[in-house]
PDB file of C-alpha atoms and ligand atoms in Angstrom:
ATOM      1  CA  MET G 189       0.000   0.000   0.000  1.00  0.00           C
ATOM      2  CA  PRO G 190       1.411   3.449  -0.858  1.00  0.00           C
ATOM      3  CA  LYS G 191       2.009   5.581   2.237  1.00  0.00           C
ATOM      4  CA  THR G 192      -0.362   8.552   2.670  1.00  0.00           C
ATOM      5  CA  PRO G 193       1.701  11.765   2.639  1.00  0.00           C
ATOM      6  CA  PRO G 194       2.009  13.344   6.106  1.00  0.00           C
ATOM      7  CA  ARG G 195      -0.401  16.227   5.732  1.00  0.00           C
ATOM      8  CA  ARG G 196      -0.688  18.415   8.826  1.00  0.00           C
ATOM      9  CA  ARG G 197      -3.121  21.011  10.145  1.00  0.00           C
ATOM     10  CA  LEU G 198      -2.016  24.572   9.397  1.00  0.00           C
ATOM     11  CA  ASP G 199      -2.449  25.805  12.986  1.00  0.00           C
ATOM     12  CA  GLN G 200      -0.436  22.881  14.310  1.00  0.00           C
ATOM     13  CA  LEU G 201       2.281  23.385  11.679  1.00  0.00           C
ATOM     14  CA  LEU G 202       2.666  27.105  12.307  1.00  0.00           C
ATOM     15  CA  SER G 203       2.866  26.675  16.053  1.00  0.00           C
ATOM     16  CA  SER G 204       5.312  23.757  15.927  1.00  0.00           C
ATOM     17  CA  CYS G 205       7.562  25.784  13.585  1.00  0.00           C
ATOM     18  CA  GLY G 206       7.524  28.711  16.048  1.00  0.00           C
ATOM     19  CA  TYR G 207       5.528  31.224  13.991  1.00  0.00           C
ATOM     20  CA  CYS G 208       2.628  31.796  16.368  1.00  0.00           C
ATOM     21  CA  SER G 209       0.201  30.020  18.682  1.00  0.00           C
ATOM     22  CA  ARG G 210      -2.550  27.831  17.271  1.00  0.00           C
ATOM     23  CA  SER G 211      -5.174  30.465  18.042  1.00  0.00           C
ATOM     24  CA  GLU G 212      -3.061  33.164  16.373  1.00  0.00           C
ATOM     25  CA  ALA G 213      -2.761  30.879  13.342  1.00  0.00           C
ATOM     26  CA  ARG G 214      -6.528  31.090  12.906  1.00  0.00           C
ATOM     27  CA  LEU G 215      -6.237  34.896  12.769  1.00  0.00           C
ATOM     28  CA  TRP G 216      -3.268  34.709  10.400  1.00  0.00           C
ATOM     29  CA  ALA G 217      -5.282  32.467   8.084  1.00  0.00           C
ATOM     30  CA  ARG G 218      -8.338  34.712   8.194  1.00  0.00           C
ATOM     31  CA  GLY G 219      -6.067  37.674   7.494  1.00  0.00           C
ATOM     32  CA  GLY G 220      -4.921  36.029   4.236  1.00  0.00           C
ATOM     33  CA  ARG G 221      -1.304  35.495   5.304  1.00  0.00           C
ATOM     34  CA  ILE G 222      -1.206  31.797   4.418  1.00  0.00           C
ATOM     35  CA  GLN G 223      -1.129  30.348   0.915  1.00  0.00           C
ATOM     36  CA  VAL G 224      -0.963  26.866  -0.525  1.00  0.00           C
ATOM     37  CA  ARG G 225      -0.195  26.328  -4.215  1.00  0.00           C
ATOM     38  CA  GLY G 226      -0.862  30.000  -4.904  1.00  0.00           C
ATOM     39  CA  GLN G 227      -4.281  30.064  -3.180  1.00  0.00           C
ATOM     40  CA  VAL G 228      -5.020  31.866   0.082  1.00  0.00           C
ATOM     41  CA  VAL G 229      -6.206  29.394   2.736  1.00  0.00           C
ATOM     42  CA  LYS G 230      -8.574  30.946   5.249  1.00  0.00           C
ATOM     43  CA  ALA G 231      -9.196  27.936   7.525  1.00  0.00           C
ATOM     44  CA  ALA G 232      -6.335  27.001   9.850  1.00  0.00           C
ATOM     45  CA  ASP G 233      -7.734  23.533  10.544  1.00  0.00           C
ATOM     46  CA  GLU G 234      -7.197  22.406   6.950  1.00  0.00           C
ATOM     47  CA  LYS G 235      -4.395  19.896   6.360  1.00  0.00           C
ATOM     48  CA  PHE G 236      -1.571  20.286   3.840  1.00  0.00           C
ATOM     49  CA  LEU G 237       1.881  19.003   3.085  1.00  0.00           C
ATOM     50  CA  PRO G 238       4.309  21.222   5.069  1.00  0.00           C
ATOM     51  CA  GLU G 239       6.452  21.977   2.007  1.00  0.00           C
ATOM     52  CA  GLU G 240       3.420  23.482   0.208  1.00  0.00           C
ATOM     53  CA  VAL G 241       2.688  26.064   2.883  1.00  0.00           C
ATOM     54  CA  VAL G 242       3.722  29.685   2.336  1.00  0.00           C
ATOM     55  CA  VAL G 243       3.465  32.292   5.126  1.00  0.00           C
ATOM     56  CA  ASP G 244       3.715  35.986   4.276  1.00  0.00           C
ATOM     57  CA  GLY G 245       5.150  34.988   0.905  1.00  0.00           C
ATOM     58  CA  GLU G 246       7.876  32.709   2.319  1.00  0.00           C
ATOM     59  CA  PRO G 247       7.917  28.903   2.546  1.00  0.00           C
ATOM     60  CA  LEU G 248       7.701  27.532   6.091  1.00  0.00           C
ATOM     61  CA  GLU G 249      11.135  27.294   7.660  1.00  0.00           C
ATOM     62  CA  SER G 250      12.413  23.722   8.115  1.00  0.00           C
ATOM     63  CA  PRO G 251       9.119  21.959   8.961  1.00  0.00           C
ATOM     64  CA  GLU G 252      11.070  18.699   9.197  1.00  0.00           C
ATOM     65  CA  GLY G 253      13.291  20.118  11.963  1.00  0.00           C
ATOM     66  CA  ILE G 254      16.186  22.516  12.562  1.00  0.00           C
ATOM     67  CA  LEU G 255      19.744  21.228  12.452  1.00  0.00           C
ATOM     68  CA  VAL G 256      22.613  23.714  12.418  1.00  0.00           C
ATOM     69  CA  MET G 257      26.275  23.945  13.196  1.00  0.00           C
ATOM     70  CA  PHE G 258      26.998  27.103  15.217  1.00  0.00           C
ATOM     71  CA  HIS G 259      30.407  28.651  15.878  1.00  0.00           C
ATOM     72  CA  LYS G 260      30.032  29.442  19.552  1.00  0.00           C
ATOM     73  CA  PRO G 261      31.784  32.583  20.731  1.00  0.00           C
ATOM     74  CA  ALA G 262      33.239  32.816  24.245  1.00  0.00           C
ATOM     75  CA  GLY G 263      30.998  34.440  26.866  1.00  0.00           C
ATOM     76  CA  CYS G 264      27.655  32.742  26.200  1.00  0.00           C
ATOM     77  CA  VAL G 265      26.107  29.703  27.861  1.00  0.00           C
ATOM     78  CA  CYS G 266      24.396  26.630  26.442  1.00  0.00           C
ATOM     79  CA  SER G 267      21.677  26.706  29.117  1.00  0.00           C
ATOM     80  CA  HIS G 268      18.111  27.829  28.368  1.00  0.00           C
ATOM     81  CA  ASP G 269      18.056  29.712  31.693  1.00  0.00           C
ATOM     82  CA  GLU G 270      18.286  33.472  31.139  1.00  0.00           C
ATOM     83  CA  ARG G 271      19.635  33.961  34.676  1.00  0.00           C
ATOM     84  CA  GLU G 272      22.915  32.348  33.588  1.00  0.00           C
ATOM     85  CA  GLY G 273      23.806  35.247  31.284  1.00  0.00           C
ATOM     86  CA  GLN G 274      23.802  35.578  27.510  1.00  0.00           C
ATOM     87  CA  ARG G 275      22.667  32.324  25.937  1.00  0.00           C
ATOM     88  CA  VAL G 276      23.751  30.874  22.608  1.00  0.00           C
ATOM     89  CA  PHE G 277      20.042  30.967  21.721  1.00  0.00           C
ATOM     90  CA  ASP G 278      20.076  34.766  22.034  1.00  0.00           C
ATOM     91  CA  LEU G 279      22.442  34.794  19.046  1.00  0.00           C
ATOM     92  CA  LEU G 280      20.102  32.700  16.862  1.00  0.00           C
ATOM     93  CA  PRO G 281      16.743  33.500  15.210  1.00  0.00           C
ATOM     94  CA  ALA G 282      14.159  34.044  17.988  1.00  0.00           C
ATOM     95  CA  ARG G 283      11.676  31.807  16.180  1.00  0.00           C
ATOM     96  CA  TRP G 284      13.844  28.728  16.789  1.00  0.00           C
ATOM     97  CA  LEU G 285      13.236  28.925  20.549  1.00  0.00           C
ATOM     98  CA  LYS G 286       9.492  29.250  19.934  1.00  0.00           C
ATOM     99  CA  ARG G 287       9.397  25.974  18.016  1.00  0.00           C
ATOM    100  CA  ASN G 288       7.786  22.989  19.668  1.00  0.00           C
ATOM    101  CA  PRO G 289       9.994  21.403  20.812  1.00  0.00           C
ATOM    102  CA  PRO G 290      12.369  24.391  21.010  1.00  0.00           C
ATOM    103  CA  VAL G 291      15.940  24.131  19.771  1.00  0.00           C
ATOM    104  CA  THR G 292      18.557  22.862  22.161  1.00  0.00           C
ATOM    105  CA  THR G 293      22.291  22.222  22.027  1.00  0.00           C
ATOM    106  CA  VAL G 294      23.657  18.729  21.430  1.00  0.00           C
ATOM    107  CA  GLY G 295      25.828  18.497  24.535  1.00  0.00           C
ATOM    108  CA  ARG G 296      27.389  21.658  25.930  1.00  0.00           C
ATOM    109  CA  LEU G 297      30.449  23.851  25.751  1.00  0.00           C
ATOM    110  CA  ASP G 298      31.573  25.885  28.769  1.00  0.00           C
ATOM    111  CA  LYS G 299      30.932  29.632  28.817  1.00  0.00           C
ATOM    112  CA  ASP G 300      34.593  30.413  28.039  1.00  0.00           C
ATOM    113  CA  ALA G 301      34.903  27.704  25.337  1.00  0.00           C
ATOM    114  CA  THR G 302      34.504  28.349  21.600  1.00  0.00           C
ATOM    115  CA  GLY G 303      33.858  26.263  18.509  1.00  0.00           C
ATOM    116  CA  VAL G 304      31.434  23.743  17.067  1.00  0.00           C
ATOM    117  CA  LEU G 305      28.060  23.488  18.697  1.00  0.00           C
ATOM    118  CA  ILE G 306      25.301  21.478  17.072  1.00  0.00           C
ATOM    119  CA  ILE G 307      21.840  22.932  17.589  1.00  0.00           C
ATOM    120  CA  THR G 308      18.609  21.127  16.824  1.00  0.00           C
ATOM    121  CA  ASP G 309      14.965  20.676  17.791  1.00  0.00           C
ATOM    122  CA  ARG G 310      15.146  16.971  16.936  1.00  0.00           C
ATOM    123  CA  GLY G 311      15.222  14.897  20.108  1.00  0.00           C
ATOM    124  CA  ASP G 312      16.242  11.787  18.166  1.00  0.00           C
ATOM    125  CA  LEU G 313      19.432  13.550  16.994  1.00  0.00           C
ATOM    126  CA  VAL G 314      20.239  14.865  20.471  1.00  0.00           C
ATOM    127  CA  HIS G 315      19.946  11.324  21.744  1.00  0.00           C
ATOM    128  CA  ARG G 316      21.991   9.818  18.923  1.00  0.00           C
ATOM    129  CA  TRP G 317      24.875  12.253  19.379  1.00  0.00           C
ATOM    130  CA  THR G 318      24.966  12.462  23.178  1.00  0.00           C
ATOM    131  CA  SER G 319      24.294   8.866  24.124  1.00  0.00           C
ATOM    132  CA  PRO G 320      27.433   7.350  25.723  1.00  0.00           C
ATOM    133  CA  LYS G 321      26.804   4.228  23.623  1.00  0.00           C
ATOM    134  CA  HIS G 322      27.562   6.050  20.380  1.00  0.00           C
ATOM    135  CA  HIS G 323      31.083   7.311  21.251  1.00  0.00           C
ATOM    136  CA  VAL G 324      30.861  10.374  18.993  1.00  0.00           C
ATOM    137  CA  PRO G 325      34.423  11.753  18.588  1.00  0.00           C
ATOM    138  CA  LYS G 326      34.984  15.407  19.518  1.00  0.00           C
ATOM    139  CA  LEU G 327      38.195  17.254  18.747  1.00  0.00           C
ATOM    140  CA  TYR G 328      39.414  20.050  21.019  1.00  0.00           C
ATOM    141  CA  GLU G 329      42.275  22.509  20.667  1.00  0.00           C
ATOM    142  CA  VAL G 330      43.710  23.303  24.056  1.00  0.00           C
ATOM    143  CA  THR G 331      46.193  25.814  25.476  1.00  0.00           C
ATOM    144  CA  VAL G 332      47.453  25.266  29.015  1.00  0.00           C
ATOM    145  CA  ASP G 333      49.323  27.381  31.549  1.00  0.00           C
ATOM    146  CA  ARG G 334      52.524  25.273  31.690  1.00  0.00           C
ATOM    147  CA  ASP G 335      54.678  23.078  29.494  1.00  0.00           C
ATOM    148  CA  LEU G 336      53.069  19.770  28.580  1.00  0.00           C
ATOM    149  CA  ASP G 337      54.756  16.550  29.643  1.00  0.00           C
ATOM    150  CA  PRO G 338      54.852  14.050  26.733  1.00  0.00           C
ATOM    151  CA  LYS G 339      53.930  11.329  29.264  1.00  0.00           C
ATOM    152  CA  LEU G 340      50.387  12.723  29.107  1.00  0.00           C
ATOM    153  CA  ILE G 341      49.952  11.103  25.697  1.00  0.00           C
ATOM    154  CA  ALA G 342      50.168   7.602  27.173  1.00  0.00           C
ATOM    155  CA  LEU G 343      48.176   8.561  30.254  1.00  0.00           C
ATOM    156  CA  PHE G 344      45.286   9.966  28.204  1.00  0.00           C
ATOM    157  CA  ALA G 345      45.374   6.909  25.917  1.00  0.00           C
ATOM    158  CA  SER G 346      45.469   4.422  28.793  1.00  0.00           C
ATOM    159  CA  GLY G 347      41.792   4.392  29.715  1.00  0.00           C
ATOM    160  CA  GLU G 348      42.948   4.624  33.345  1.00  0.00           C
ATOM    161  CA  LEU G 349      42.848   8.365  33.945  1.00  0.00           C
ATOM    162  CA  ARG G 350      40.498   9.022  36.840  1.00  0.00           C
ATOM    163  CA  LEU G 351      38.735  12.314  37.417  1.00  0.00           C
ATOM    164  CA  GLU G 352      37.763  13.365  40.916  1.00  0.00           C
ATOM    165  CA  GLU G 353      34.355  12.065  41.983  1.00  0.00           C
ATOM    166  CA  GLU G 354      33.902   9.984  38.834  1.00  0.00           C
ATOM    167  CA  PRO G 355      33.249   6.302  39.460  1.00  0.00           C
ATOM    168  CA  LYS G 356      34.798   5.170  36.164  1.00  0.00           C
ATOM    169  CA  PRO G 357      38.076   6.210  34.501  1.00  0.00           C
ATOM    170  CA  CYS G 358      37.990   8.201  31.253  1.00  0.00           C
ATOM    171  CA  LEU G 359      37.799   6.248  28.021  1.00  0.00           C
ATOM    172  CA  PRO G 360      41.046   6.288  26.018  1.00  0.00           C
ATOM    173  CA  ALA G 361      41.615   9.735  24.485  1.00  0.00           C
ATOM    174  CA  LYS G 362      44.041  10.805  21.745  1.00  0.00           C
ATOM    175  CA  LEU G 363      46.403  13.597  22.765  1.00  0.00           C
ATOM    176  CA  GLU G 364      48.616  15.298  20.213  1.00  0.00           C
ATOM    177  CA  ILE G 365      51.107  17.849  21.532  1.00  0.00           C
ATOM    178  CA  ILE G 366      51.439  20.727  19.059  1.00  0.00           C
ATOM    179  CA  SER G 367      53.823  23.016  20.950  1.00  0.00           C
ATOM    180  CA  ALA G 368      55.067  23.440  24.530  1.00  0.00           C
ATOM    181  CA  ARG G 369      51.659  24.546  25.802  1.00  0.00           C
ATOM    182  CA  GLU G 370      49.255  23.629  23.004  1.00  0.00           C
ATOM    183  CA  ALA G 371      47.642  20.320  22.206  1.00  0.00           C
ATOM    184  CA  ARG G 372      44.746  18.621  20.435  1.00  0.00           C
ATOM    185  CA  VAL G 373      42.600  16.126  22.307  1.00  0.00           C
ATOM    186  CA  GLU G 374      40.043  13.768  20.829  1.00  0.00           C
ATOM    187  CA  LEU G 375      37.420  12.430  23.232  1.00  0.00           C
ATOM    188  CA  THR G 376      34.604   9.995  22.590  1.00  0.00           C
ATOM    189  CA  GLU G 377      32.655  10.855  25.728  1.00  0.00           C
ATOM    190  CA  GLY G 378      31.481  14.052  27.393  1.00  0.00           C
ATOM    191  CA  LYS G 379      31.812  14.136  31.147  1.00  0.00           C
ATOM    192  CA  TYR G 380      31.226  17.503  32.830  1.00  0.00           C
ATOM    193  CA  HIS G 381      34.191  19.867  32.089  1.00  0.00           C
ATOM    194  CA  GLN G 382      36.041  16.777  30.937  1.00  0.00           C
ATOM    195  CA  VAL G 383      38.953  18.341  29.058  1.00  0.00           C
ATOM    196  CA  LYS G 384      39.707  20.849  31.816  1.00  0.00           C
ATOM    197  CA  ARG G 385      39.475  18.156  34.469  1.00  0.00           C
ATOM    198  CA  MET G 386      41.737  15.761  32.554  1.00  0.00           C
ATOM    199  CA  PHE G 387      44.492  18.376  32.381  1.00  0.00           C
ATOM    200  CA  ALA G 388      43.810  19.448  35.975  1.00  0.00           C
ATOM    201  CA  THR G 389      44.726  15.936  37.187  1.00  0.00           C
ATOM    202  CA  GLN G 390      48.272  16.806  36.033  1.00  0.00           C
ATOM    203  CA  GLY G 391      48.292  20.314  37.530  1.00  0.00           C
ATOM    204  CA  CYS G 392      47.596  22.099  34.204  1.00  0.00           C
ATOM    205  CA  ILE G 393      45.015  24.838  33.875  1.00  0.00           C
ATOM    206  CA  VAL G 394      43.313  25.078  30.472  1.00  0.00           C
ATOM    207  CA  THR G 395      43.469  28.730  29.388  1.00  0.00           C
ATOM    208  CA  ARG G 396      41.888  28.250  25.931  1.00  0.00           C
ATOM    209  CA  LEU G 397      39.457  25.574  24.788  1.00  0.00           C
ATOM    210  CA  HIS G 398      38.140  25.382  21.253  1.00  0.00           C
ATOM    211  CA  ARG G 399      36.185  22.523  19.671  1.00  0.00           C
ATOM    212  CA  SER G 400      37.055  22.189  16.011  1.00  0.00           C
ATOM    213  CA  ARG G 401      35.062  19.037  15.238  1.00  0.00           C
ATOM    214  CA  PHE G 402      31.984  17.267  16.577  1.00  0.00           C
ATOM    215  CA  GLY G 403      31.501  13.839  15.034  1.00  0.00           C
ATOM    216  CA  GLU G 404      31.423  14.321  11.264  1.00  0.00           C
ATOM    217  CA  PHE G 405      30.945  18.096  11.566  1.00  0.00           C
ATOM    218  CA  GLU G 406      34.082  20.183  11.093  1.00  0.00           C
ATOM    219  CA  LEU G 407      33.997  23.910  11.921  1.00  0.00           C
ATOM    220  CA  GLY G 408      36.139  24.847   8.905  1.00  0.00           C
ATOM    221  CA  ASP G 409      35.936  28.536   8.050  1.00  0.00           C
ATOM    222  CA  LEU G 410      32.528  29.210   9.628  1.00  0.00           C
ATOM    223  CA  PRO G 411      32.962  32.667  11.223  1.00  0.00           C
ATOM    224  CA  VAL G 412      32.509  33.033  14.973  1.00  0.00           C
ATOM    225  CA  GLY G 413      28.884  33.724  15.943  1.00  0.00           C
ATOM    226  CA  GLN G 414      27.566  32.355  12.595  1.00  0.00           C
ATOM    227  CA  TRP G 415      25.664  29.157  11.845  1.00  0.00           C
ATOM    228  CA  ARG G 416      25.211  26.876   8.874  1.00  0.00           C
ATOM    229  CA  LYS G 417      22.218  24.630   8.263  1.00  0.00           C
ATOM    230  CA  LEU G 418      23.038  20.922   7.997  1.00  0.00           C
ATOM    231  CA  ALA G 419      21.185  18.294   6.012  1.00  0.00           C
ATOM    232  CA  LEU G 420      18.743  16.240   8.054  1.00  0.00           C
TER     233      LEU G 420
HETATM  234  N1  LIG V 763      35.555  19.868  28.188  1.00  0.00           N
HETATM  235  C1  LIG V 763      35.563  20.976  28.971  1.00  0.00           C
HETATM  236  O1  LIG V 763      36.258  21.040  29.975  1.00  0.00           O
HETATM  237  N2  LIG V 763      34.758  21.992  28.621  1.00  0.00           N
HETATM  238  C2  LIG V 763      34.006  21.996  27.514  1.00  0.00           C
HETATM  239  O2  LIG V 763      33.317  22.979  27.223  1.00  0.00           O
HETATM  240  C3  LIG V 763      34.016  20.842  26.699  1.00  0.00           C
HETATM  241  C4  LIG V 763      34.796  19.782  27.059  1.00  0.00           C
END
């Protein structure tokens, strides 16, 4: 049997894509702001294919979900809580937070850290990329406050490095020393402040932390504070 195409109610579509509430959608429709195949649709309870819907002359934004790579600047937090200071979401289109579900970050970067942050409203993707089972590799560039001991390479790779108050040691991590105080670290897990805590076990303070890759997503030349949509 051929699958029926997933047609959805206009009011439900507009509210899940963050345009307005369902009751506002009724007013938007009555006001002639919604079109399908060139025709104004006045009833918000009618069902259509999401890709056919045009609002104020523009196609609906990403009805299948938002997925972007963001170059996080230092000084903003990954939390949704406004009391924690400027949020990464404050640097993104306001409509993305009004989506249902709203966008969230896939894992977190500390306030002072920069680099690749994946942002999505797709819970399945958040799960896939944060689940400890999946071992998604993340590459960090690190600067520390003292000269690095080459013995750290074996220690990080050993799978025996223990962080304070963690029941299990860290999984093996690849450390590449670039210069006296700079290194690259690849982790396949994401314990709280993990990179900083790994170096702290050896008396090193991380003074710069930048994530250049998250799984298959490489930051490349994406300017700081900018985002790029990724294929779903
Ligand atoms: N490890 C840290 O210590 N901080 C981050 O933001 C990411 C990994």
